[in-house]
Short mmCIF file of C-alpha atoms in Angstrom, two decimals:
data_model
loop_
_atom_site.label_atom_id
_atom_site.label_comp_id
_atom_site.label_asym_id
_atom_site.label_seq_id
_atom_site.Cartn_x
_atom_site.Cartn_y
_atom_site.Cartn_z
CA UNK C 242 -7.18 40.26 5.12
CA UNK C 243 -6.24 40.39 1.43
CA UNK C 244 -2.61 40.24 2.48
CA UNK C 245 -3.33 37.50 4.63
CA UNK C 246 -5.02 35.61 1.99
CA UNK C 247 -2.56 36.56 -1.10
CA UNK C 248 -0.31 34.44 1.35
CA UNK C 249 -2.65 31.60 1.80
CA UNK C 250 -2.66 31.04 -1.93
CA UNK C 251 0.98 31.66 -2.56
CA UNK C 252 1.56 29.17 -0.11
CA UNK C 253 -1.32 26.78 -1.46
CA UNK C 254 0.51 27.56 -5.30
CA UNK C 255 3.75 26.88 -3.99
CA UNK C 256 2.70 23.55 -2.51
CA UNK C 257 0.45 21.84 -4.14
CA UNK C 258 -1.10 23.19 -7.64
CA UNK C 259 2.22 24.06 -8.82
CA UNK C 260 4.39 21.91 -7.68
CA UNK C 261 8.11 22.77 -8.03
CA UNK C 262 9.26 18.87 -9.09
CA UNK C 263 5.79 18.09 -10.80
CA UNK C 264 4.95 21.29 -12.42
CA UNK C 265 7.95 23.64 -13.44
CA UNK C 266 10.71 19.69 -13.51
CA UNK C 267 12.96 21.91 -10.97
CA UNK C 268 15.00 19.82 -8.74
CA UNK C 269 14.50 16.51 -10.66
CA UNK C 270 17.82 15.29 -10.23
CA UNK C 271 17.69 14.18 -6.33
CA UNK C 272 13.99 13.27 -7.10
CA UNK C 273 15.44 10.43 -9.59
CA UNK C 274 18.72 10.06 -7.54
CA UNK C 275 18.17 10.00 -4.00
CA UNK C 276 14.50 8.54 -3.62
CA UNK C 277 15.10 5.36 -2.77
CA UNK C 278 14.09 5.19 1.07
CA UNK C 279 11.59 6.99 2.78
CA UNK C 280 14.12 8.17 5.56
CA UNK C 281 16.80 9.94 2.84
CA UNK C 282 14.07 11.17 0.78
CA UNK C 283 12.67 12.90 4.16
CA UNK C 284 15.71 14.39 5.10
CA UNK C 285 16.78 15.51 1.48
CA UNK C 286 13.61 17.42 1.73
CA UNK C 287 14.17 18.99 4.92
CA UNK C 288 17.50 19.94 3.85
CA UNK C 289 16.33 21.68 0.72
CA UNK C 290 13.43 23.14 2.67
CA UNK C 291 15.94 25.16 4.88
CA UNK C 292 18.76 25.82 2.42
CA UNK C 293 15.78 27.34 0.50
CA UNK C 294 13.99 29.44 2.77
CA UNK C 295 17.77 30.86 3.57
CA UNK C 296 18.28 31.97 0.11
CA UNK C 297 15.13 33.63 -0.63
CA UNK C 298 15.86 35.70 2.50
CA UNK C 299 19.27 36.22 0.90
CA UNK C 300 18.29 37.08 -2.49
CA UNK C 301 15.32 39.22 -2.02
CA UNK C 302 17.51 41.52 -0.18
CA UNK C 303 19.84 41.66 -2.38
CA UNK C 304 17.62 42.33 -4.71
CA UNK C 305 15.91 44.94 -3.09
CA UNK C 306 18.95 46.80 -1.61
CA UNK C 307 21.23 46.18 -4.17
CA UNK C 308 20.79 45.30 -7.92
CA UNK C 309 17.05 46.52 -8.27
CA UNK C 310 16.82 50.28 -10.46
CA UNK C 311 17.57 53.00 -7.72
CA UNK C 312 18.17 50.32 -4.95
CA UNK C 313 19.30 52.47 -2.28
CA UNK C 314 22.78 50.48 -1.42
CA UNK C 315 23.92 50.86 -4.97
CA UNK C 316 22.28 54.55 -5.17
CA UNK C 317 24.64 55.60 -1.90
CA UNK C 318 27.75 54.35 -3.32
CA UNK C 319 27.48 55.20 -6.79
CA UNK C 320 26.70 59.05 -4.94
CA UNK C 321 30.55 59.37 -4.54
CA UNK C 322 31.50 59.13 -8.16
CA UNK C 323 27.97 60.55 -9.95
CA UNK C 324 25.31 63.02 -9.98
CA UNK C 325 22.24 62.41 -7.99
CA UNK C 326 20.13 61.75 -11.14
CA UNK C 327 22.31 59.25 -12.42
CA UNK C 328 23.30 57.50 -9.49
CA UNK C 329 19.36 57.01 -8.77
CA UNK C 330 18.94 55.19 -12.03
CA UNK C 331 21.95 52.53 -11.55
CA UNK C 332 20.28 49.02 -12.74
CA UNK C 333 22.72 45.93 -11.94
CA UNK C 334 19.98 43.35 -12.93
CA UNK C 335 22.25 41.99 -15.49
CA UNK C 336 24.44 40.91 -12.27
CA UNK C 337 21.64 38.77 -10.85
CA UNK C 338 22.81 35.46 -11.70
CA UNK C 339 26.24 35.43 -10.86
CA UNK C 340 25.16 37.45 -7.80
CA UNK C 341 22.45 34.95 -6.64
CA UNK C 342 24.76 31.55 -7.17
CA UNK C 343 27.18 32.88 -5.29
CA UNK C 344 24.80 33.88 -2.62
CA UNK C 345 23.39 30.05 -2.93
CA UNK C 346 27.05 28.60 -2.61
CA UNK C 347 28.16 30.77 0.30
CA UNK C 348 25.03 29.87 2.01
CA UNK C 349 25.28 26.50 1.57
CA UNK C 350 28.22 26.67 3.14
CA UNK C 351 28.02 28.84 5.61
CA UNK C 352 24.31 26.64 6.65
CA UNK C 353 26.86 23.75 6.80
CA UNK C 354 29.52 25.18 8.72
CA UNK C 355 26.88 26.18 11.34
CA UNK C 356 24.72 23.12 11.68
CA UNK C 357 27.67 20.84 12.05
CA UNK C 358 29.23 22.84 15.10
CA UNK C 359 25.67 23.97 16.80
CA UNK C 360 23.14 20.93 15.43
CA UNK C 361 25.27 17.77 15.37
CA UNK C 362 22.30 15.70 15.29
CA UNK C 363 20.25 17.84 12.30
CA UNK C 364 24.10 17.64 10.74
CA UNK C 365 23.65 13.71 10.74
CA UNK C 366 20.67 13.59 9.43
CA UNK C 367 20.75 15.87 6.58
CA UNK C 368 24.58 16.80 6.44
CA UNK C 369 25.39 14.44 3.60
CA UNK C 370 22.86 16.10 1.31
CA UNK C 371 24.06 19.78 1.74
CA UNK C 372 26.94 20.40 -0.37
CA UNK C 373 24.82 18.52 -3.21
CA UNK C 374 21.76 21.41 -2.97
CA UNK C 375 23.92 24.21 -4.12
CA UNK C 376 23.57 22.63 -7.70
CA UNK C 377 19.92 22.10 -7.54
CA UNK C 378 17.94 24.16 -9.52
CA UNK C 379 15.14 24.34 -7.18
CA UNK C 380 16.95 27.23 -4.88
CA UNK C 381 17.77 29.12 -7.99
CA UNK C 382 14.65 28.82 -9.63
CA UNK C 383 12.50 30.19 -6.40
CA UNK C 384 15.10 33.13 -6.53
CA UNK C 385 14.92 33.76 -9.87
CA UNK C 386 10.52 33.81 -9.30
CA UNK C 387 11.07 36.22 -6.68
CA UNK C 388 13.24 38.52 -8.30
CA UNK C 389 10.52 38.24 -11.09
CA UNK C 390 8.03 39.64 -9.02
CA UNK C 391 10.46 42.48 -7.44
CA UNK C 392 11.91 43.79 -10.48
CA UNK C 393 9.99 45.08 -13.32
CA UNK C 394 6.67 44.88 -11.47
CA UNK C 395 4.43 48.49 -12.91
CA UNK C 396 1.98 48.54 -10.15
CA UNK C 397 3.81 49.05 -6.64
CA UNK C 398 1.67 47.29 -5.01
CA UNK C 399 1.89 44.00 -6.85
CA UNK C 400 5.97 44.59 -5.73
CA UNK C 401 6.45 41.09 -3.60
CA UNK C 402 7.75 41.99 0.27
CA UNK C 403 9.87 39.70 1.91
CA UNK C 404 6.70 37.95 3.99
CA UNK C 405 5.70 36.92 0.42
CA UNK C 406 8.80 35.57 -0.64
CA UNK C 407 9.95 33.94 2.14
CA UNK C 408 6.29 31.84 1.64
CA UNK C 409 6.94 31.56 -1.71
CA UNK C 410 10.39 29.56 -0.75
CA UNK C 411 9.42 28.05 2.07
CA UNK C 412 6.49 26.13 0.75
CA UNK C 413 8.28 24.86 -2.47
CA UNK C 414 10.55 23.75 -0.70
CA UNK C 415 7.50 22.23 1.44
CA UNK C 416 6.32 20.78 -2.39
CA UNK C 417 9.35 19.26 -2.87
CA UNK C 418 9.51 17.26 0.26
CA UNK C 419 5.66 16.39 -0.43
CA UNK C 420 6.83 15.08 -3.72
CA UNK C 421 9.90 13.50 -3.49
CA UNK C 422 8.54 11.42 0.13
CA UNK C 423 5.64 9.78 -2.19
CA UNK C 424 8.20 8.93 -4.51
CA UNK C 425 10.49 7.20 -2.07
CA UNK C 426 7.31 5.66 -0.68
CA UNK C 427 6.46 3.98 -3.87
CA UNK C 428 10.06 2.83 -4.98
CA UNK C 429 10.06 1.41 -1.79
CA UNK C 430 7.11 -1.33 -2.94
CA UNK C 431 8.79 -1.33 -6.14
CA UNK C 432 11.51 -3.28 -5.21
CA UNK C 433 9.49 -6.17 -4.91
CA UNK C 434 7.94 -6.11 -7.69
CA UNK C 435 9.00 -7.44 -11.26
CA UNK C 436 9.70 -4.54 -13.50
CA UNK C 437 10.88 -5.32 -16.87
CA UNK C 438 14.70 -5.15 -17.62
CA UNK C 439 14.96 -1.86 -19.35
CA UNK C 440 12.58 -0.16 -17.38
CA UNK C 441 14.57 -0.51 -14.33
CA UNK C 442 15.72 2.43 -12.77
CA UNK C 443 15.56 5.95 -13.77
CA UNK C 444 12.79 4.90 -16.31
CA UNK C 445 10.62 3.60 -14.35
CA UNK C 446 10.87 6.55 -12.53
CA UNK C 447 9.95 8.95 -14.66
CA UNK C 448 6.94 7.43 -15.28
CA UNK C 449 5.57 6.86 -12.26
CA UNK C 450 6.55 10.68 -11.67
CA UNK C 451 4.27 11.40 -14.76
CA UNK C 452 1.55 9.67 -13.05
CA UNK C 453 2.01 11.62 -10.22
CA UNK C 454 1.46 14.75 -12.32
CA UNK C 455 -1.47 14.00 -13.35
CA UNK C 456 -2.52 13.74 -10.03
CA UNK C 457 -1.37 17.22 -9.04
CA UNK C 458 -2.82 18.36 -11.96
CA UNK C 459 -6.12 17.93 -9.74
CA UNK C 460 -5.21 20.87 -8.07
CA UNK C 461 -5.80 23.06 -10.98
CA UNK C 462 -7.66 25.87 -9.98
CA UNK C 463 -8.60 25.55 -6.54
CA UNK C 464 -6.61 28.96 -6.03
CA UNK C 465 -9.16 30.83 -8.14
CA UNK C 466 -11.64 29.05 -6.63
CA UNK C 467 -10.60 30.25 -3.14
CA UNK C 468 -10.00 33.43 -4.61
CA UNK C 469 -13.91 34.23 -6.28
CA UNK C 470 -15.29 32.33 -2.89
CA UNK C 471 -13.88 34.67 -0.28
CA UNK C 472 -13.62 37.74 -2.32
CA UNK C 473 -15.46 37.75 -5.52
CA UNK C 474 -15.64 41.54 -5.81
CA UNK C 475 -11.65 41.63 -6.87
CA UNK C 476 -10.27 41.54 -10.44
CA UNK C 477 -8.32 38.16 -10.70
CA UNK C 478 -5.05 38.84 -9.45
CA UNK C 479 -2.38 36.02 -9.76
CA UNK C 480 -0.74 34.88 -6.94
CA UNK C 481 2.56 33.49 -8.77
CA UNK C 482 3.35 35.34 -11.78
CA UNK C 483 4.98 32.55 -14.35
CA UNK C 484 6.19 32.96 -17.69
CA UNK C 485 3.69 30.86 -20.24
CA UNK C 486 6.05 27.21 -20.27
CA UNK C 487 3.17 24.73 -21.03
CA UNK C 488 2.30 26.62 -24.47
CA UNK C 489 4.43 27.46 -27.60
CA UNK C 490 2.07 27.53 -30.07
CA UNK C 491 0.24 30.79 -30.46
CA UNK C 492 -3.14 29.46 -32.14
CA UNK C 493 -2.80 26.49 -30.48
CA UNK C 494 -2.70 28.72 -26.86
CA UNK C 495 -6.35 28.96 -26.68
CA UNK C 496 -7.63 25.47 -27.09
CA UNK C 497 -5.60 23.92 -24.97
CA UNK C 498 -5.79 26.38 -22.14
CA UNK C 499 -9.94 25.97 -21.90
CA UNK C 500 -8.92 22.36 -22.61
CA UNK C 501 -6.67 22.50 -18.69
CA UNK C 502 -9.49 24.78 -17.31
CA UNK C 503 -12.04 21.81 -17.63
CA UNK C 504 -9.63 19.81 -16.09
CA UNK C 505 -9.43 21.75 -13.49
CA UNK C 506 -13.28 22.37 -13.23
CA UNK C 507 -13.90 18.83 -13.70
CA UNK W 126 47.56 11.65 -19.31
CA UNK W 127 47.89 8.60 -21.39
CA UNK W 128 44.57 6.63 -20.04
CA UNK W 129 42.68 9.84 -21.21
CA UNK W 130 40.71 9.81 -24.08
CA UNK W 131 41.50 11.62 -27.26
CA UNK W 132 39.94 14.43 -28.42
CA UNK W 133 38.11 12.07 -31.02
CA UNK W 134 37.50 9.85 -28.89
CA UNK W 135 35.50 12.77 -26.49
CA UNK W 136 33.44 13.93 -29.23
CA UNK W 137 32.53 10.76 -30.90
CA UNK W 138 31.23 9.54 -27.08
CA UNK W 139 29.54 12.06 -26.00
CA UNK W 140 27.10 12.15 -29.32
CA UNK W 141 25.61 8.30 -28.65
CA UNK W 142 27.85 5.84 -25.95
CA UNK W 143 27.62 8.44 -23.52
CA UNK W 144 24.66 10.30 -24.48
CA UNK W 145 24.16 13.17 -20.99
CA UNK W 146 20.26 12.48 -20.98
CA UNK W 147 19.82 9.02 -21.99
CA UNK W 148 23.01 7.48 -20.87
CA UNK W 149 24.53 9.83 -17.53
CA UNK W 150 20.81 11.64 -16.59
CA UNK W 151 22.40 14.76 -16.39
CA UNK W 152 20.22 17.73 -17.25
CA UNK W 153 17.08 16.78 -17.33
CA UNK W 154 15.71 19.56 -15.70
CA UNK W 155 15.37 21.69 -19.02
CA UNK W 156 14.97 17.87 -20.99
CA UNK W 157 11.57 18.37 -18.95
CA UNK W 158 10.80 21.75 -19.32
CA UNK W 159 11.13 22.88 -22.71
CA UNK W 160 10.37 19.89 -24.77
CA UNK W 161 6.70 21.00 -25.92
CA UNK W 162 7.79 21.98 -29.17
CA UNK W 163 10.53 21.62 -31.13
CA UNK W 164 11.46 25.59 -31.41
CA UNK W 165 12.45 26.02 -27.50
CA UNK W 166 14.03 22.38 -27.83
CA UNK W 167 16.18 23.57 -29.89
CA UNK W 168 16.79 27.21 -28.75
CA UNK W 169 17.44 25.26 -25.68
CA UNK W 170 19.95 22.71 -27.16
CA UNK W 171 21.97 26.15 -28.75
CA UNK W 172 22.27 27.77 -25.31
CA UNK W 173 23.58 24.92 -23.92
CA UNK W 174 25.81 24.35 -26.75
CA UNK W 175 27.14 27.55 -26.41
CA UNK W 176 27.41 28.09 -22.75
CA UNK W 177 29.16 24.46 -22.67
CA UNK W 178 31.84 25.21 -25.65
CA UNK W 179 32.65 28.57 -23.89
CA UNK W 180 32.90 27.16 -20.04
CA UNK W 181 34.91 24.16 -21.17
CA UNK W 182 37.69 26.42 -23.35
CA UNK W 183 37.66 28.91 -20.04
CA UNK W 184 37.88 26.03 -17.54
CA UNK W 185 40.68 24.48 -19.84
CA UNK W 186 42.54 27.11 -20.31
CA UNK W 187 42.76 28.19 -16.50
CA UNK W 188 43.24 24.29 -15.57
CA UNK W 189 46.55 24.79 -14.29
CA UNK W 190 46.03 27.61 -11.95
CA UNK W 191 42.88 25.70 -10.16
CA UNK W 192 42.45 24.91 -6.38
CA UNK W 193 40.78 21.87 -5.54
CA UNK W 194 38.40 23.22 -2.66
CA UNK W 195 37.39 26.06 -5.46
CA UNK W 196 37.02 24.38 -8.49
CA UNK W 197 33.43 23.97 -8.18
CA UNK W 198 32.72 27.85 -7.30
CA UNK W 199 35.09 28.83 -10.26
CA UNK W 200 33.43 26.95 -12.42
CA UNK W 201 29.51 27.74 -11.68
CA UNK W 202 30.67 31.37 -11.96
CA UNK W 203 32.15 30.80 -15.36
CA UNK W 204 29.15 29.30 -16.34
CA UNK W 205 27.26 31.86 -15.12
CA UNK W 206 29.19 34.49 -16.88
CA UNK W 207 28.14 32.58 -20.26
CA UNK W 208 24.74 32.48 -19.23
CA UNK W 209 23.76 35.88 -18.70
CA UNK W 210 25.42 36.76 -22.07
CA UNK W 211 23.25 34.15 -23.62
CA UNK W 212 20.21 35.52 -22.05
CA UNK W 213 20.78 38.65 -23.13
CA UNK W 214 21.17 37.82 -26.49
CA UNK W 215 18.20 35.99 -26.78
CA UNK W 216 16.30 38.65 -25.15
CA UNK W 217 17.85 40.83 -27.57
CA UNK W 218 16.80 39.22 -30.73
CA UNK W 219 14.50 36.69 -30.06
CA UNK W 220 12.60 38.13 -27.40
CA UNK W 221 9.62 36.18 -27.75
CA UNK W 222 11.67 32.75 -27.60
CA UNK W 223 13.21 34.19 -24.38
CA UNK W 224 9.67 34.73 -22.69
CA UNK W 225 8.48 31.43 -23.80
CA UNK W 226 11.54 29.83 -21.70
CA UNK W 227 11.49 32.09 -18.86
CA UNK W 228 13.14 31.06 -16.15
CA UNK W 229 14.92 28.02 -17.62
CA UNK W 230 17.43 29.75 -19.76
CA UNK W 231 19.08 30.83 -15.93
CA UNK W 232 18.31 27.79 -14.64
CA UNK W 233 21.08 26.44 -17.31
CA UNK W 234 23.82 27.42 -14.47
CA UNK W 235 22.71 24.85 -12.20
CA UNK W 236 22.76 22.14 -15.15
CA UNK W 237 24.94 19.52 -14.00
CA UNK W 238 25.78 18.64 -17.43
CA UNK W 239 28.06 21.37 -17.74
CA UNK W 240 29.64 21.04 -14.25
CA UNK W 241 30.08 17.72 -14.88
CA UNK W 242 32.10 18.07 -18.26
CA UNK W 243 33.53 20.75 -16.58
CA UNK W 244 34.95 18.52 -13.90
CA UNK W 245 35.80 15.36 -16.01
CA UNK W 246 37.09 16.73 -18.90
CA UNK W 247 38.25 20.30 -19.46
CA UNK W 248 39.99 20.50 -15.67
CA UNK W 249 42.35 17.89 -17.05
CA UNK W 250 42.73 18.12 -20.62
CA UNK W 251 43.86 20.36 -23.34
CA UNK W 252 41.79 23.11 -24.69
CA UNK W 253 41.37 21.20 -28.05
CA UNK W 254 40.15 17.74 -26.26
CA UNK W 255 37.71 19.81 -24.33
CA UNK W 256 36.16 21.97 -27.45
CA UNK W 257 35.94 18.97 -28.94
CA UNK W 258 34.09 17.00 -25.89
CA UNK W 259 31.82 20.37 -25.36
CA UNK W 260 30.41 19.90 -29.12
CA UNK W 261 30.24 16.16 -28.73
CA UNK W 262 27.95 16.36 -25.90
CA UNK W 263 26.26 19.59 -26.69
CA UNK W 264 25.04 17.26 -29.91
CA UNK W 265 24.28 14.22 -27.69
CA UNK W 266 22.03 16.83 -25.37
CA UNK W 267 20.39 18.18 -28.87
CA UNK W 268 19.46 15.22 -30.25
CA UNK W 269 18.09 13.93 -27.03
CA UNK W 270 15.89 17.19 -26.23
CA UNK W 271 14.68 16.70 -29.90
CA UNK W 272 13.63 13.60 -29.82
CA UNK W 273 11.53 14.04 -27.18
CA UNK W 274 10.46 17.37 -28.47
CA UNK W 275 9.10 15.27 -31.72
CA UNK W 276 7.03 12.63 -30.03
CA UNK W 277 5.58 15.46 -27.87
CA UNK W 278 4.73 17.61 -30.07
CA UNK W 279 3.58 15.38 -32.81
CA UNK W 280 1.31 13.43 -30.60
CA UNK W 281 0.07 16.28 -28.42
CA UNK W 282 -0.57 18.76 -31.15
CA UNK W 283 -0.41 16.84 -34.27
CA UNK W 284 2.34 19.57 -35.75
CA UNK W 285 6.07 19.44 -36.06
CA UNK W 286 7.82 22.89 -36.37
CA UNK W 287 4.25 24.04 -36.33
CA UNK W 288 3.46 22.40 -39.75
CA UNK W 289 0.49 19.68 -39.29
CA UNK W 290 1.54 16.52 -40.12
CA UNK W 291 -1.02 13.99 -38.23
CA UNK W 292 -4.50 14.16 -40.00
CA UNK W 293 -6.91 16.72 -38.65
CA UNK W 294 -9.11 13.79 -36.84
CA UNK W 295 -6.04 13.36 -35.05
CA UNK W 296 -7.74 13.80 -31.40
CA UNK W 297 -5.21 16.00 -29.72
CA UNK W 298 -3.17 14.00 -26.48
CA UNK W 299 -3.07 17.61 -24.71
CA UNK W 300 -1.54 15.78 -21.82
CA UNK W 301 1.60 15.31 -23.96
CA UNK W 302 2.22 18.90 -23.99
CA UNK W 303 1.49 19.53 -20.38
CA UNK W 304 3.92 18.59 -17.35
CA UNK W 305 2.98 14.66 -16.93
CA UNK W 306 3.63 14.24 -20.61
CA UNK W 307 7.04 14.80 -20.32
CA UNK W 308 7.68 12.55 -17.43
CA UNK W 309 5.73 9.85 -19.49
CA UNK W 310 7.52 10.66 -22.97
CA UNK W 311 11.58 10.79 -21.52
CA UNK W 312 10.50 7.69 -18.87
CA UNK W 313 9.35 5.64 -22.18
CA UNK W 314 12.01 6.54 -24.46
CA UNK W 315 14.48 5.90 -21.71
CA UNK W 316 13.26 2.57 -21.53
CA UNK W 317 13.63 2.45 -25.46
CA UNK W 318 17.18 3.15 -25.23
CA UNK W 319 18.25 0.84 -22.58
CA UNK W 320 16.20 -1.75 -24.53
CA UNK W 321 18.31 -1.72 -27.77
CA UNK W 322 21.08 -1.29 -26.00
CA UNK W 323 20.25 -4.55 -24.13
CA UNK W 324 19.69 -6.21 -27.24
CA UNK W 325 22.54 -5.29 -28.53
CA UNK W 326 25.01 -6.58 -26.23
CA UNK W 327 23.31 -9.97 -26.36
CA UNK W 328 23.94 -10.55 -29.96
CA UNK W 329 27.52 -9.47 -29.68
CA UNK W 330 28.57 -11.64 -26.64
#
């Protein structure tokens, strides 16, 4: 039940509240560049959506067997050249990056490769945006929020298993079609209307995605709300751990944090 | 290589003409991110700067021996390379910096800034033209991130560099320093830019 329902809200996180495009700005480049009909937009997200789920497969076990303290792939090779002791505390987490792009651009090309010999019609509907997604930060970034939740975790059962990450992926990637098919959606109407010279464009664009933020900012805590409705007796525990980006300013943390609570109340 | 620009040439475009946020939208996914203050703007704008000079003198100096098909896996693991010894310094010795930016110190690999300048410019020139290009547009990406980074910060928290500098009646625009602000603040100065630069080439033609 609780794991069912720490899914539920990863997946409701993921989606909606925080949105990868509207929230954490990941994957803003094809939201700008390729959201101008409703049809692209669509298969842009589908085409993230898979590459995505694909990787976070990919990384967490990587990161599990491999570069994770005392993984046990690492831990059996390095078994040949050290002691026991040391070989259980190997820690290739400094590897991670290099080792997850590489994973993404392999993928990506492997996921091409495939779909265009098995899936010729998927292939011509989303083929043309594949090669593009292995620079888009959205596939790194979920990744790099997994690995944050496998490595370094103190309580073992906090560690994320691959059910959770595999959610975690999936349903950004879900976020991002969300996002990026309202956007098409809306520069589709905008073409007939009279936008002012300088405006056209990418600037125009970025505002209307700022209004759209402030519309998923309406989602702001509905997970806790879930959370203290079905089980009120738990401490809260949060579903995706992210590092503090909307704050810099240590006395000025407080204020504005009850100041996006009543937001989200309201 | 006579149609290519000269080193000059490189740096002097990349600070203004050819500006990577406001002219080529390239990396706006950190322009986004970090621009709530103008500390991470410009630990940002450093790690870029640095992880730019060092992939364009690498990609330069191994120009000869690339493959076509490769070039683009050679060069995201260069970058890559750079980035991780970025983010280790910073997590070194200014640790609190490198929790405030999280995951978007990483997330400078997929920047397509750098790919870009690593495709356009140091895969065909000499290391000099492409140091010189890297610093030109590692300024043109600083001065971009802070500008935004002022209007934010100033108008969401009425500080700059954590100083006050708006009146304390000032009513806080919180929404500047969350996520729609900076869609609002880069879509509006955007529009700024492309305005003066309209302007501009009316009075000279």
């Amino acid at each position: 039940m609780i794991y069912l329902l720490d899914i539920m809200l990863i997946a409701l996180t993921a989606a909606l509240i925080n949105n990868f495009v509207l929230y954490y700005f990941v994957g803003i480049c094809p939201f700008v560049g390729v959201s101008r009909k409703v049809e692209m937009a669509f298969g842009m997200g589908l085409a993230v959506t898979f590459v995505i789920s694909i990787a976070a497969f990919i990384s967490w076990s990587i990161t599990t067997m491999v570069l994770m303290p005392g993984a046990p792939l690492s831990a059996f090779i390095a078994g040949f050249f050290l002691s026991k002791e040391a070989a259980a505390t190997i820690d290739l987490t400094i590897l991670s990056y290099i080792v997850y792009i590489f994973a993404i651009a392999s993928s990506v090309q492997f996921v091409e490769m495939y779909v265009r010999k098995f899936f010729p019609l998927l292939y011509n509907s989303f083929g043309v945006f594949l090669p593009l997604i292995t620079t888009n930060c959205a596939i790194l970034f979920a990744c790099l929020t997994i690995m944050s939740h496998v490595v370094g975790v103190e309580n073992p059962k906090n560690v994320w298993d691959l059910g959770r990450a595999i959610t975690l992926a999936f349903f950004g990637g879900v976020g991002f079609t969300i996002a990026i098919v309202i956007m098409s959606g809306i520069r589709e109407e905008l073409e007939l209307c009279d936008i002012p010279e300088p405006f056209q464009g990418a600037a125009i664009t970025l505002v209307i995605g700022g209004i759209l933020a402030i519309a998923f900012m309406g989602f702001t805590g509905v997970d806790s709300g879930i959370r203290n409705a079905l089980m009120p007796e738990t401490t809260a525990r949060v579903s995706i751990k992210t590092p503090e980006q909307t704050l810099f300013f240590d006395n000025e943390v407080v204020s504005i944090k009850s100041h996006s609570n009543q937001i989200g109340v309201q | 290589m006579a149609d290519q620009p000269t080193a000059f040439e490189r740096f002097v475009q990349g600070i203004l003409p050819e500006n990577p946020v406001y002219r080529q939208l390239l990396g706006l996914c950190p322009t986004l991110a970090v621009t709530n203050g103008m500390k991470p703007a410009l630990t940002m704008a450093c790690s870029v700067a640095f992880v730019l000079l060092c992939a364009n003198i690498v990609i330069s100096l191994i120009r000869d021996l690339l493959k076509p098909h490769l070039r683009i896996v050679v060069f995201t693991l260069t970058i890559a390379t750079f980035v991780t010894i970025a983010d280790r310094f910073l997590a070194a010795y200014l640790f609190q910096m490198s929790k405030t930016l999280g995951p978007y110190i990483p997330l400078i690999i997929v920047n397509c800034l750098i790919i870009c300048r690593c495709e356009v410019c140091a895969s065909k020139q000499s290391v000099f033209t492409a140091a010189a290009d890297a610093i030109g547009q590692a300024i043109g990406f600083g001065l971009a991130l802070s500008s935004i980074a002022a209007v934010r910060e100033i108008l969401g928290t009425g500080m700059f560099f954590g100083m006050r500098v708006l009146p304390e009646v000032w009513p806080d625009w919180v929404i500047m320093v969350l996520p729609p602000g900076a869609f609002l603040t880069l879509g509006l100065l955007l529009g700024l830019v492309n305005w003066v630069g309209i302007i501009k080439s009316r009075r000279s033609s």
